[in-house]
Amino acid sequence: MNRLPQPFWVGASAIALSLFFSRISPHFLTGENIVTILDQSSINIVVAVGMTLVIASAGIDLSVGANVAVCGIVMASLIKAGFGVLPTIAAALLTGALLGLLNALLVVKLEVNPFMATLAMMSLVGGGALIVTQGIPIYGFSADFSWIGRGKVGGLPVSALICTAVVATGGFLARCTRLGIYAAALGGNEEALRRNGAATRLYKTVLYVVCGMCAALASVILTSKLNSAEPLAGTMVEMNAIATVVLGGTKIRGGAPRIVGTLFAGILMGVVKNGLVLAGISSYYQQFVTGFIILAAMVISERSKKNGSKK
Amino acid sequence: MSALTLHDPMEQVLEIQALSKNFGRVEVLKGISLSLSSGEILAIVGDNGAGKSTLIKCVTGTITPDGGIISLRGKEFLSLSPRKSMEEGVSAVYQDLALVEDLDVATNLFLGAEPLKAGFLVDRGRMHSEAARRLKELGIDLPSTRARIADLSGGQRQAVAIARAVMQASAGKDAGIVILDEPTAAMGVRESELVLGIIRGLREKKMAVLFVSHNLPQVFRIADRICVLRSGMKLWCGKTRDISLQDVIAMMSGAPPLTAESAEVAGDE
Ligand SMILES: Nc1ncnc2c1ncn2[C@@H]1O[C@H](COP(=O)(O)OP(=O)(O)OP(=O)(O)O)[C@@H](O)[C@H]1O
Ligand SMILES: [Mg+2]
């Protein structure tokens, strides 16, 4: 059992749970509901892909939720000012990238511990969002814009398509470029990477920027889905993303990034969320069950590490 | 000073002058000077904590010395970065090996110098075939280039680190400087012999080898010159044939130095 990678187990669990839920509710395994699950999971998965790369490098980004909120506000302001959809999205991506760059500045230049640096950023940026909006959501986007969160192409929600593109890009970066290798090396042995002449600070910076841009894309989906920018929209986004990453098999202390694992874990979390609702179980249990799944995943991966390899 | 380095530019590839390093209040290197020529194996010996690894890390740019000059191929440096040092042809096997456990053998062998296609795509296929070829050339036997470092034995890990240093050293146009910090510490007899063979091979290719070892019989078998360090000071430096194993042991463990620096003066042409 230890030989099979965690993504396999997570994927198998998602399928098993789906079968289980389909026995409880015949509605669960319908095409329509599967599409709903993909749609609902997309925001979390998009954030989690960026988070996977950062966590692989033994970093963390707690500010993604605040990032989501701020990007929403930026987009709202631009749309209200008459900008088109594409420039608005570009501005959101730029905002996300800048916030990632700020995180990187703290972590790489000032050498603040990533947990504390991004915790501070979470407060600063999230607080800023509240100050600017006075805590009041901004409504009224154009129909073009809400198409992103609500529209469909060929029967598939646009959000799920964006999510697929992000997963593919993340998987490509992790698998086929130096960024993926160096993320794992930064997480496993940063000093070794440095001694071999790699530009460790540059790559670390890029990782945080990519993570910030993923949060911005998630914000595009969320804001258009809600058709409003809410200063508290990003609540729990970071926690869910971190849980998804770890559940997907990327080690919290750093190591190889597992994008496919993150995808499966995101779907598993979506299945749980959706299944519990369809089974008529109070949404209060959702968080509880999610916590249980994460604990189980952690225990299994810690045990397989002990049995599997030395150190 | 530069007159000295220019004296024999083709030969002398590394010169360390009055190198010092403190960690807090502890003086770990106290004005060490030594030189190394291409096609030469210089062994550095000394007890635990003598400063051997610290000396090496100054040359590889991993740590910044507090004083002194390091000349690589005639270029003088007050401090180096790992990249600068590598650019000047230095490659190293560190005592802690500097491997990434979660990555496989091939990726570790090419760490920092991954073969690319289209300018940015890591060519994993070439990485594995090249890695397998180089390991075979060196006579290093590993289960697979896809094995994770975490799943290898201590000796196998050392072999990977050595192979990487050799690959890095042969990557440049000019013969490089290879530094090995206790490369055979975790190896059995057969593997150690293999490594000694590899080191001799480097000398034949006119590379300069700096070799740290606690295994004195090994040192006496392959080193052209020996430097003895104690508590951050150079006690003796000279040709291997000018000193006996017993004298080296005596010096390492605290006997007064053999006619002091005289050997160095006499030993260096
Ligand atoms: N980063 C560091 N911070 C503080 N002290 C250090 C550091 N690195 C080395 N030292 C100290 O410097 C001294 C020399 O260490 P060094 O590793 O160079 O010894 P060595 O000759 O390589 O020993 P060994 O044979 O055990 O490998 C030791 O007393 C060590 O405790
Ligand atoms: Mg040492």
Coordinates of C-alpha atoms and ligand atoms in Angstrom, one line a residue:
Chain A
M1 CA 0.0 0.0 0.0
N2 CA 2.9 2.3 0.7
R3 CA 4.1 1.9 -2.8
L4 CA 1.1 3.6 -4.3
P5 CA 1.3 7.4 -4.3
Q6 CA -1.1 9.4 -2.3
P7 CA -2.9 10.9 -5.4
F8 CA -4.0 7.4 -6.3
W9 CA -5.6 6.9 -2.9
V10 CA -7.2 10.3 -3.0
G11 CA -8.6 9.7 -6.4
A12 CA -9.9 6.2 -5.4
S13 CA -11.5 7.8 -2.3
A14 CA -13.3 10.3 -4.4
I15 CA -14.7 7.6 -6.6
A16 CA -15.7 5.4 -3.6
L17 CA -17.4 8.3 -1.9
S18 CA -19.2 9.2 -5.1
L19 CA -20.5 5.6 -5.3
F20 CA -21.5 5.8 -1.7
F21 CA -23.3 9.1 -2.1
S22 CA -25.1 7.9 -5.3
R23 CA -26.7 5.2 -3.2
I24 CA -28.0 7.7 -0.8
S25 CA -29.1 10.2 -3.4
P26 CA -29.9 9.0 -7.0
H27 CA -29.3 12.6 -8.0
F28 CA -25.6 12.5 -7.1
L29 CA -24.1 10.7 -10.1
T30 CA -26.1 12.6 -12.7
G31 CA -24.2 14.5 -15.4
E32 CA -25.7 17.7 -14.1
N33 CA -24.5 17.2 -10.6
I34 CA -21.0 16.1 -11.6
V35 CA -20.8 19.4 -13.6
T36 CA -22.0 21.2 -10.4
I37 CA -19.3 19.5 -8.4
L38 CA -16.6 20.6 -10.9
D39 CA -18.0 24.1 -10.9
Q40 CA -18.0 24.3 -7.1
S41 CA -14.5 22.8 -6.7
S42 CA -12.9 25.1 -9.3
I43 CA -12.1 28.1 -7.1
N44 CA -10.5 25.9 -4.4
I45 CA -8.5 23.9 -7.0
V46 CA -7.2 27.1 -8.8
V47 CA -5.9 28.5 -5.5
A48 CA -4.6 25.1 -4.4
V49 CA -2.5 24.7 -7.6
G50 CA -0.5 27.8 -6.8
M51 CA -0.3 26.8 -3.2
T52 CA 1.0 23.4 -4.2
L53 CA 4.1 25.0 -5.7
V54 CA 4.7 27.2 -2.7
I55 CA 4.2 24.4 -0.2
A56 CA 6.5 22.1 -2.2
S57 CA 9.2 24.7 -1.7
A58 CA 8.6 24.5 2.1
G59 CA 6.9 27.9 2.0
I60 CA 3.2 28.7 2.6
D61 CA 0.9 31.5 1.5
L62 CA -1.7 32.4 4.1
S63 CA -2.6 35.6 2.2
V64 CA -4.4 34.0 -0.7
G65 CA -7.9 34.6 0.8
A66 CA -7.2 38.3 1.3
N67 CA -5.7 38.3 -2.2
V68 CA -9.0 37.0 -3.5
A69 CA -10.9 39.7 -1.7
V70 CA -8.7 42.5 -2.9
C71 CA -8.7 41.4 -6.5
G72 CA -12.5 41.4 -6.4
I73 CA -12.5 45.0 -5.2
V74 CA -10.1 46.0 -7.9
M75 CA -12.2 44.3 -10.6
A76 CA -15.4 45.9 -9.2
S77 CA -13.8 49.4 -9.3
L78 CA -12.6 48.9 -12.9
I79 CA -15.9 47.6 -14.2
K80 CA -17.7 50.5 -12.5
A81 CA -15.3 52.9 -14.1
G82 CA -16.3 51.5 -17.5
F83 CA -13.3 49.2 -18.3
G84 CA -14.0 46.0 -20.4
V85 CA -13.8 42.5 -19.1
L86 CA -10.3 41.6 -20.4
P87 CA -8.5 44.7 -19.0
T88 CA -10.3 44.1 -15.8
I89 CA -9.1 40.5 -15.6
A90 CA -5.6 41.6 -16.5
A91 CA -5.7 44.1 -13.7
A92 CA -6.8 41.4 -11.2
L93 CA -3.9 39.1 -12.4
L94 CA -1.5 42.0 -12.0
T95 CA -2.8 42.7 -8.5
G96 CA -2.4 39.1 -7.5
A97 CA 1.1 39.0 -9.0
L98 CA 2.0 42.2 -7.0
L99 CA 0.7 40.7 -3.8
G100 CA 2.8 37.6 -4.5
L101 CA 5.8 39.7 -5.1
L102 CA 5.3 41.5 -1.8
N103 CA 5.1 38.1 -0.1
A104 CA 8.3 37.1 -1.8
L105 CA 10.0 40.4 -0.8
L106 CA 9.3 39.6 2.8
V107 CA 10.3 36.0 2.6
V108 CA 13.3 36.3 0.2
K109 CA 14.8 39.7 0.9
L110 CA 13.9 40.3 4.5
E111 CA 14.0 36.6 5.4
V112 CA 10.8 36.6 7.4
N113 CA 9.5 33.1 8.0
P114 CA 6.9 32.4 5.3
F115 CA 4.2 31.5 7.8
M116 CA 4.6 34.8 9.7
A117 CA 5.2 36.9 6.6
T118 CA 2.0 35.8 4.8
L119 CA 0.0 35.8 8.0
A120 CA 0.9 39.5 8.4
M121 CA 0.1 40.0 4.7
M122 CA -3.2 38.3 5.2
S123 CA -4.1 40.8 8.0
L124 CA -2.7 43.8 6.2
V125 CA -4.4 43.0 2.8
G126 CA -7.6 41.7 4.3
G127 CA -7.8 44.7 6.6
G128 CA -7.1 47.0 3.7
A129 CA -10.0 45.4 1.8
L130 CA -12.3 46.1 4.7
I131 CA -11.1 49.7 5.2
V132 CA -11.6 50.5 1.5
T133 CA -15.0 49.0 1.2
Q134 CA -16.1 49.8 4.8
G135 CA -17.1 46.2 4.8
I136 CA -19.9 46.7 2.2
P137 CA -20.0 44.4 -0.9
I138 CA -19.9 46.1 -4.3
Y139 CA -22.6 44.9 -6.6
G140 CA -23.5 45.3 -10.3
F141 CA -21.1 43.8 -12.8
S142 CA -21.8 43.5 -16.5
A143 CA -23.4 40.4 -18.0
D144 CA -20.2 39.7 -19.9
F145 CA -18.3 39.5 -16.6
S146 CA -20.7 37.2 -14.9
W147 CA -20.6 34.8 -17.8
I148 CA -17.2 33.6 -16.5
G149 CA -18.6 32.3 -13.3
R150 CA -22.0 31.2 -14.6
G151 CA -21.7 30.6 -18.3
K152 CA -21.1 27.3 -20.1
V153 CA -19.1 26.2 -23.1
G154 CA -20.2 22.9 -24.7
G155 CA -22.0 22.0 -21.6
L156 CA -19.1 22.6 -19.3
P157 CA -19.0 25.5 -16.9
V158 CA -16.4 28.2 -17.8
S159 CA -15.1 28.0 -14.3
A160 CA -14.3 24.3 -14.7
L161 CA -12.6 25.1 -18.0
I162 CA -10.4 27.8 -16.4
C163 CA -9.7 25.4 -13.6
T164 CA -8.6 22.7 -16.1
A165 CA -6.3 25.2 -17.8
V166 CA -4.8 26.2 -14.5
V167 CA -4.2 22.6 -13.5
A168 CA -2.7 21.8 -16.8
T169 CA -0.4 24.8 -16.6
G170 CA 0.5 24.0 -13.0
G171 CA 1.2 20.4 -14.0
F172 CA 3.3 21.6 -16.9
L173 CA 5.3 24.0 -14.8
A174 CA 5.9 21.3 -12.1
R175 CA 6.8 18.5 -14.5
C176 CA 8.5 20.1 -17.4
T177 CA 10.3 23.3 -16.2
R178 CA 13.0 24.1 -13.8
L179 CA 10.4 25.8 -11.6
G180 CA 8.9 22.4 -10.6
I181 CA 12.3 20.8 -9.9
Y182 CA 13.5 23.8 -8.0
A183 CA 10.3 24.0 -5.9
A184 CA 11.0 20.5 -4.8
A185 CA 14.7 21.2 -4.2
L186 CA 13.9 24.4 -2.3
G187 CA 11.6 22.3 -0.1
G188 CA 14.0 19.4 0.2
N189 CA 17.4 21.0 0.5
E190 CA 17.6 24.7 -0.3
E191 CA 21.2 24.9 0.6
A192 CA 22.0 22.1 -1.9
L193 CA 20.3 23.9 -4.6
R194 CA 22.1 27.1 -3.8
R195 CA 25.5 25.3 -3.7
N196 CA 24.8 24.0 -7.2
G197 CA 24.7 27.5 -8.5
A198 CA 20.9 27.9 -8.9
A199 CA 19.3 31.3 -8.5
T200 CA 17.3 30.2 -5.4
R201 CA 15.9 33.6 -4.6
L202 CA 14.6 34.2 -8.1
Y203 CA 12.8 30.9 -8.3
K204 CA 11.3 31.4 -4.8
T205 CA 10.0 34.8 -5.9
V206 CA 8.4 33.3 -9.0
L207 CA 6.7 30.7 -6.9
Y208 CA 5.0 33.3 -4.7
V209 CA 4.1 35.4 -7.8
V210 CA 2.5 32.3 -9.5
C211 CA 0.6 31.6 -6.3
G212 CA -0.7 35.2 -6.1
M213 CA -1.8 35.0 -9.7
C214 CA -3.7 31.8 -9.1
A215 CA -5.5 33.5 -6.2
A216 CA -6.3 36.3 -8.6
L217 CA -7.8 33.9 -11.1
A218 CA -9.9 32.3 -8.4
S219 CA -11.1 35.8 -7.5
V220 CA -12.2 36.3 -11.1
I221 CA -14.3 33.1 -11.0
L222 CA -15.7 33.9 -7.5
T223 CA -16.5 37.5 -8.1
S224 CA -18.3 36.8 -11.3
K225 CA -20.1 33.9 -9.8
L226 CA -21.3 36.1 -6.9
N227 CA -21.8 39.0 -9.2
S228 CA -20.4 41.1 -6.4
A229 CA -17.1 41.9 -4.8
E230 CA -17.2 41.0 -1.1
P231 CA -14.5 42.1 1.3
L232 CA -15.0 38.8 3.2
A233 CA -15.2 36.6 0.2
G234 CA -11.8 35.0 0.8
T235 CA -12.6 33.7 4.2
M236 CA -11.2 30.2 4.7
V237 CA -9.9 30.1 1.1
E238 CA -6.3 29.7 2.4
M239 CA -7.2 26.9 4.8
N240 CA -9.1 24.9 2.2
A241 CA -6.3 25.3 -0.3
I242 CA -3.7 24.2 2.2
A243 CA -5.8 21.2 3.2
T244 CA -6.3 20.3 -0.4
V245 CA -2.6 20.5 -1.2
V246 CA -1.6 18.3 1.8
L247 CA -4.4 15.9 1.1
G248 CA -3.1 15.6 -2.5
G249 CA 0.2 14.3 -1.2
T250 CA 2.5 17.4 -1.3
K251 CA 4.4 17.3 2.0
I252 CA 3.7 20.3 4.2
R253 CA 7.5 20.5 5.0
G254 CA 8.3 20.7 1.3
G255 CA 9.2 18.1 -1.4
A256 CA 7.9 17.2 -4.9
P257 CA 4.8 19.2 -5.9
R258 CA 1.9 16.9 -6.6
I259 CA -0.5 18.8 -8.9
V260 CA -2.5 15.8 -9.9
G261 CA -2.9 15.0 -6.3
T262 CA -4.1 18.5 -5.6
L263 CA -6.7 18.1 -8.4
F264 CA -8.0 14.8 -7.1
A265 CA -8.0 16.2 -3.5
G266 CA -9.9 19.2 -4.7
I267 CA -12.5 17.0 -6.4
L268 CA -12.7 14.8 -3.3
M269 CA -13.4 17.9 -1.1
G270 CA -16.0 18.9 -3.7
V271 CA -17.6 15.5 -3.6
V272 CA -17.8 15.5 0.2
K273 CA -19.3 19.0 0.2
N274 CA -21.9 18.2 -2.5
G275 CA -22.7 14.7 -1.2
L276 CA -23.3 15.9 2.3
V277 CA -25.8 18.5 1.0
L278 CA -27.6 16.0 -1.2
A279 CA -27.7 13.5 1.7
G280 CA -29.5 16.2 3.6
I281 CA -26.8 16.5 6.3
S282 CA -26.4 19.9 7.9
S283 CA -23.6 22.0 6.4
Y284 CA -22.2 22.3 9.9
Y285 CA -20.9 18.8 9.4
Q286 CA -19.0 19.7 6.2
Q287 CA -16.1 21.4 8.0
F288 CA -16.1 18.6 10.5
V289 CA -15.8 15.9 7.9
T290 CA -13.2 17.8 6.0
G291 CA -11.1 18.0 9.1
F292 CA -11.4 14.3 9.6
I293 CA -10.3 13.6 6.0
I294 CA -7.3 15.8 6.4
L295 CA -6.3 14.1 9.6
A296 CA -6.6 10.7 8.0
A297 CA -4.5 11.8 5.1
M298 CA -1.8 13.2 7.4
V299 CA -1.7 10.0 9.5
I300 CA -1.4 7.8 6.4
S301 CA 1.3 9.9 4.8
E302 CA 3.3 10.1 8.0
R303 CA 3.1 6.4 8.5
S304 CA 4.1 5.6 4.9
K305 CA 7.1 7.9 5.3
K306 CA 8.3 6.0 8.3
N307 CA 7.9 2.6 6.7
G308 CA 9.0 3.7 3.3
S309 CA 12.3 5.6 3.7
K310 CA 15.0 6.3 6.1
K311 CA 15.6 9.7 7.9
Chain B
M1 CA 51.1 39.4 -5.0
S2 CA 49.8 39.2 -8.5
A3 CA 53.4 38.6 -9.6
L4 CA 53.2 35.4 -7.8
T5 CA 50.0 34.2 -9.4
L6 CA 51.3 35.2 -12.8
H7 CA 54.5 33.3 -12.2
D8 CA 53.1 30.0 -13.6
P9 CA 49.6 30.7 -14.9
M10 CA 49.0 27.5 -16.7
E11 CA 49.9 25.4 -13.7
Q12 CA 48.6 26.9 -10.5
V13 CA 44.8 27.0 -10.5
L14 CA 44.0 27.7 -6.9
E15 CA 45.8 29.8 -4.5
I16 CA 44.6 30.7 -1.0
Q17 CA 46.4 33.5 0.9
A18 CA 45.9 34.2 4.6
L19 CA 42.4 32.9 4.7
S20 CA 40.6 33.5 8.0
K21 CA 37.1 32.8 9.2
N22 CA 35.4 33.3 12.5
F23 CA 32.1 31.9 13.6
G24 CA 31.1 34.3 16.3
R25 CA 34.1 34.4 18.6
V26 CA 35.5 31.1 17.5
E27 CA 38.4 31.5 15.0
V28 CA 37.9 28.5 12.8
L29 CA 40.5 29.4 10.1
K30 CA 43.6 31.4 11.2
G31 CA 45.4 32.6 8.2
I32 CA 45.6 29.6 6.0
S33 CA 47.7 29.7 2.8
L34 CA 48.0 27.0 0.2
S35 CA 48.1 26.4 -3.5
L36 CA 47.0 23.8 -5.9
S37 CA 48.0 23.0 -9.5
S38 CA 46.3 21.2 -12.3
G39 CA 47.1 17.6 -12.5
E40 CA 47.8 17.5 -8.8
I41 CA 46.0 15.8 -5.8
L42 CA 46.3 17.7 -2.6
A43 CA 45.0 16.1 0.6
I44 CA 44.0 18.1 3.6
V45 CA 44.0 16.2 6.8
G46 CA 43.3 17.1 10.4
D47 CA 41.2 16.1 13.4
N48 CA 37.5 16.7 13.7
G49 CA 36.8 20.4 13.9
A50 CA 40.3 21.4 12.5
G51 CA 38.5 23.6 9.9
K52 CA 38.8 21.4 6.7
S53 CA 35.2 21.7 5.7
T54 CA 35.2 25.4 6.4
L55 CA 38.2 25.9 4.3
I56 CA 36.5 24.1 1.4
K57 CA 33.3 26.0 1.8
C58 CA 35.2 29.3 1.4
V59 CA 36.6 28.1 -1.9
T60 CA 33.2 26.9 -3.2
G61 CA 31.7 30.2 -2.2
T62 CA 29.3 28.6 0.2
I63 CA 30.5 30.7 3.1
T64 CA 32.2 34.1 3.1
P65 CA 35.6 34.3 4.6
D66 CA 36.5 37.1 7.0
G67 CA 39.9 37.7 5.6
G68 CA 42.3 36.6 2.9
I69 CA 42.3 36.1 -0.8
I70 CA 41.2 33.2 -2.9
S71 CA 42.6 33.1 -6.5
L72 CA 41.0 30.8 -9.0
R73 CA 42.8 30.5 -12.3
G74 CA 44.6 33.7 -11.6
K75 CA 41.5 35.8 -10.7
E76 CA 41.5 37.1 -7.2
F77 CA 38.5 37.0 -5.0
L78 CA 37.8 38.4 -1.5
S79 CA 34.6 36.5 -1.5
L80 CA 32.8 34.2 -3.8
S81 CA 29.2 32.9 -4.4
P82 CA 28.6 29.3 -5.3
R83 CA 27.8 30.3 -8.8
K84 CA 30.9 32.4 -9.3
S85 CA 33.0 29.6 -7.9
M86 CA 31.4 27.1 -10.3
E87 CA 32.0 29.5 -13.2
E88 CA 35.7 29.5 -12.3
G89 CA 35.6 25.7 -12.7
V90 CA 35.2 24.6 -9.0
S91 CA 33.0 21.6 -8.3
A92 CA 32.6 19.9 -5.0
V93 CA 31.4 16.9 -3.1
Y94 CA 30.3 18.3 0.3
Q95 CA 30.6 16.4 3.5
D96 CA 26.8 16.5 3.8
L97 CA 26.6 15.7 0.1
A98 CA 24.1 18.5 -0.8
L99 CA 21.6 16.1 -2.4
V100 CA 17.8 16.6 -2.5
E101 CA 16.3 13.4 -1.0
D102 CA 12.9 13.7 -2.6
L103 CA 14.4 14.0 -6.1
D104 CA 15.7 11.2 -8.2
V105 CA 19.3 10.4 -9.1
A106 CA 19.3 12.0 -12.5
T107 CA 17.7 15.2 -11.3
N108 CA 20.3 15.5 -8.5
L109 CA 23.1 14.8 -11.0
F110 CA 22.0 17.7 -13.1
L111 CA 20.8 20.0 -10.3
G112 CA 21.4 23.6 -11.4
A113 CA 22.4 22.6 -14.9
E114 CA 19.4 20.7 -16.3
P115 CA 19.5 20.1 -20.0
L116 CA 16.8 22.2 -21.7
K117 CA 15.0 22.0 -25.0
A118 CA 13.3 25.0 -26.6
G119 CA 15.2 27.1 -24.0
F120 CA 13.0 26.3 -21.0
L121 CA 11.7 22.7 -21.1
V122 CA 13.7 20.3 -18.9
D123 CA 14.7 17.5 -21.2
R124 CA 14.1 14.6 -18.8
G125 CA 14.7 12.0 -21.4
R126 CA 18.2 13.3 -22.1
M127 CA 18.8 13.8 -18.4
H128 CA 18.2 10.2 -17.7
S129 CA 20.1 8.7 -20.6
E130 CA 23.0 11.1 -20.0
A131 CA 23.0 10.3 -16.3
A132 CA 23.0 6.6 -17.0
R133 CA 25.8 7.0 -19.5
R134 CA 28.0 9.0 -17.1
L135 CA 27.4 6.7 -14.2
K136 CA 28.4 3.8 -16.3
E137 CA 31.5 5.6 -17.6
L138 CA 32.5 6.2 -14.0
G139 CA 31.8 2.5 -13.1
I140 CA 29.2 3.6 -10.5
D141 CA 26.4 1.0 -10.2
L142 CA 23.0 2.3 -9.0
P143 CA 19.6 0.6 -9.2
S144 CA 18.2 3.2 -11.5
T145 CA 18.6 6.9 -12.4
R146 CA 15.0 7.2 -11.4
A147 CA 15.6 6.0 -7.8
R148 CA 15.0 8.7 -5.2
I149 CA 18.0 9.6 -3.2
A150 CA 16.0 8.9 0.0
D151 CA 15.9 5.2 -1.1
L152 CA 19.7 4.9 -1.6
S153 CA 22.3 3.7 0.9
G154 CA 24.9 6.1 2.3
G155 CA 27.6 4.8 0.0
Q156 CA 25.4 5.1 -3.0
R157 CA 24.5 8.7 -2.1
Q158 CA 28.2 9.5 -1.9
A159 CA 28.6 8.0 -5.3
V160 CA 25.9 10.2 -6.7
A161 CA 27.5 13.3 -5.2
I162 CA 30.9 12.3 -6.6
A163 CA 29.4 11.7 -10.1
R164 CA 27.8 15.1 -10.0
A165 CA 31.1 16.8 -9.1
V166 CA 32.9 15.0 -11.8
M167 CA 30.2 15.9 -14.4
Q168 CA 30.3 19.6 -13.3
A169 CA 34.1 19.6 -13.5
S170 CA 34.1 18.2 -17.0
A171 CA 31.4 20.6 -18.2
G172 CA 33.7 23.6 -18.6
K173 CA 36.3 24.0 -21.4
D174 CA 39.3 24.1 -19.1
A175 CA 40.3 21.4 -16.6
G176 CA 38.4 22.2 -13.4
I177 CA 39.1 22.1 -9.7
V178 CA 37.4 19.2 -7.9
I179 CA 37.0 19.3 -4.2
L180 CA 36.0 16.2 -2.3
D181 CA 35.2 16.4 1.4
E182 CA 35.5 12.9 2.8
P183 CA 34.0 11.3 -0.3
T184 CA 34.6 7.7 0.9
A185 CA 33.4 8.0 4.5
A186 CA 30.3 5.8 4.1
M187 CA 31.8 3.4 1.5
G188 CA 33.0 -0.2 1.7
V189 CA 36.4 -1.3 0.4
R190 CA 35.3 -1.9 -3.1
E191 CA 33.5 1.4 -3.5
S192 CA 36.4 3.3 -1.9
E193 CA 38.8 1.8 -4.4
L194 CA 36.4 2.8 -7.2
V195 CA 36.4 6.4 -5.9
L196 CA 40.2 6.5 -5.6
G197 CA 40.3 5.3 -9.2
I198 CA 38.0 8.1 -10.2
I199 CA 40.2 10.7 -8.4
R200 CA 43.3 9.4 -10.2
G201 CA 41.3 9.6 -13.4
L202 CA 40.7 13.3 -12.7
R203 CA 44.4 13.9 -12.2
E204 CA 45.1 12.3 -15.5
K205 CA 42.7 14.7 -17.1
K206 CA 44.8 17.5 -15.7
M207 CA 42.2 18.5 -13.2
A208 CA 43.2 19.8 -9.8
V209 CA 41.9 17.8 -6.9
L210 CA 41.5 18.9 -3.3
F211 CA 40.8 15.9 -1.2
V212 CA 39.8 15.8 2.5
S213 CA 40.0 12.4 4.3
H214 CA 40.4 10.9 7.7
N215 CA 41.6 7.7 6.1
L216 CA 45.4 8.3 6.1
P217 CA 46.5 5.2 4.3
Q218 CA 44.2 6.2 1.5
V219 CA 45.7 9.7 1.6
F220 CA 49.2 8.3 1.4
R221 CA 48.2 6.2 -1.6
I222 CA 46.9 8.9 -3.8
A223 CA 47.9 12.4 -2.7
D224 CA 50.8 14.2 -4.3
R225 CA 51.0 16.6 -1.4
I226 CA 49.5 16.7 2.1
C227 CA 48.5 19.6 4.2
V228 CA 48.0 19.1 7.9
L229 CA 45.5 21.4 9.7
R230 CA 45.0 21.7 13.4
S231 CA 42.6 24.2 15.1
G232 CA 42.4 26.3 12.0
M233 CA 46.2 26.5 11.4
K234 CA 48.3 25.0 8.8
L235 CA 50.9 22.9 10.6
W236 CA 52.6 21.4 7.6
C237 CA 52.3 21.2 3.9
G238 CA 54.6 19.3 1.5
K239 CA 55.1 16.4 -0.7
T240 CA 53.7 13.1 0.4
R241 CA 57.0 11.3 0.1
D242 CA 58.6 13.8 2.5
I243 CA 56.6 12.7 5.5
S244 CA 55.5 9.5 7.2
L245 CA 52.1 8.4 8.3
Q246 CA 53.3 8.4 11.9
D247 CA 54.4 12.0 11.7
V248 CA 51.1 13.1 10.2
I249 CA 49.2 11.3 13.0
A250 CA 51.5 12.9 15.6
M251 CA 51.0 16.3 14.1
M252 CA 47.2 16.0 13.9
S253 CA 47.0 14.9 17.5
G254 CA 49.1 17.6 18.9
A255 CA 52.9 17.0 18.5
P256 CA 54.9 20.1 17.7
P257 CA 55.1 20.6 13.9
L258 CA 58.0 19.1 12.0
T259 CA 60.5 21.8 11.3
A260 CA 57.5 24.1 10.8
E261 CA 57.0 25.8 7.4
S262 CA 60.3 24.7 6.1
A263 CA 58.8 21.8 4.3
E264 CA 56.4 24.0 2.4
V265 CA 59.2 26.2 1.2
A266 CA 61.3 23.3 0.3
G267 CA 58.4 21.3 -1.2
D268 CA 57.1 24.0 -3.5
E269 CA 59.5 24.3 -6.4
Ligands
LIG1 N1 28.1 27.3 10.6 C1 28.9 27.2 11.7 N2 28.6 27.9 12.8 C2 29.3 27.9 13.9 N3 30.4 27.1 14.0 C3 30.8 26.3 12.9 C4 30.0 26.4 11.7 N4 30.6 25.5 10.8 C5 31.7 25.0 11.5 N5 31.8 25.5 12.7 C6 32.8 25.2 13.7 O1 34.1 25.3 13.0 C7 35.0 24.3 13.4 C8 35.6 23.7 12.2 O2 34.5 23.0 11.5 P1 34.8 22.2 10.2 O3 33.5 21.6 9.8 O4 35.5 23.0 9.3 O5 35.7 21.0 10.7 P2 36.3 19.8 9.9 O6 37.8 19.9 10.0 O7 35.7 19.6 8.6 O8 35.9 18.6 10.9 P3 35.4 17.1 10.5 O9 36.6 16.3 10.3 O10 34.6 16.7 11.7 O11 34.5 17.2 9.3 C9 34.2 23.4 14.4 O12 34.6 23.7 15.7 C10 32.8 23.7 14.1 O13 32.0 23.6 15.3
MG2 MG 34.4 18.4 7.8

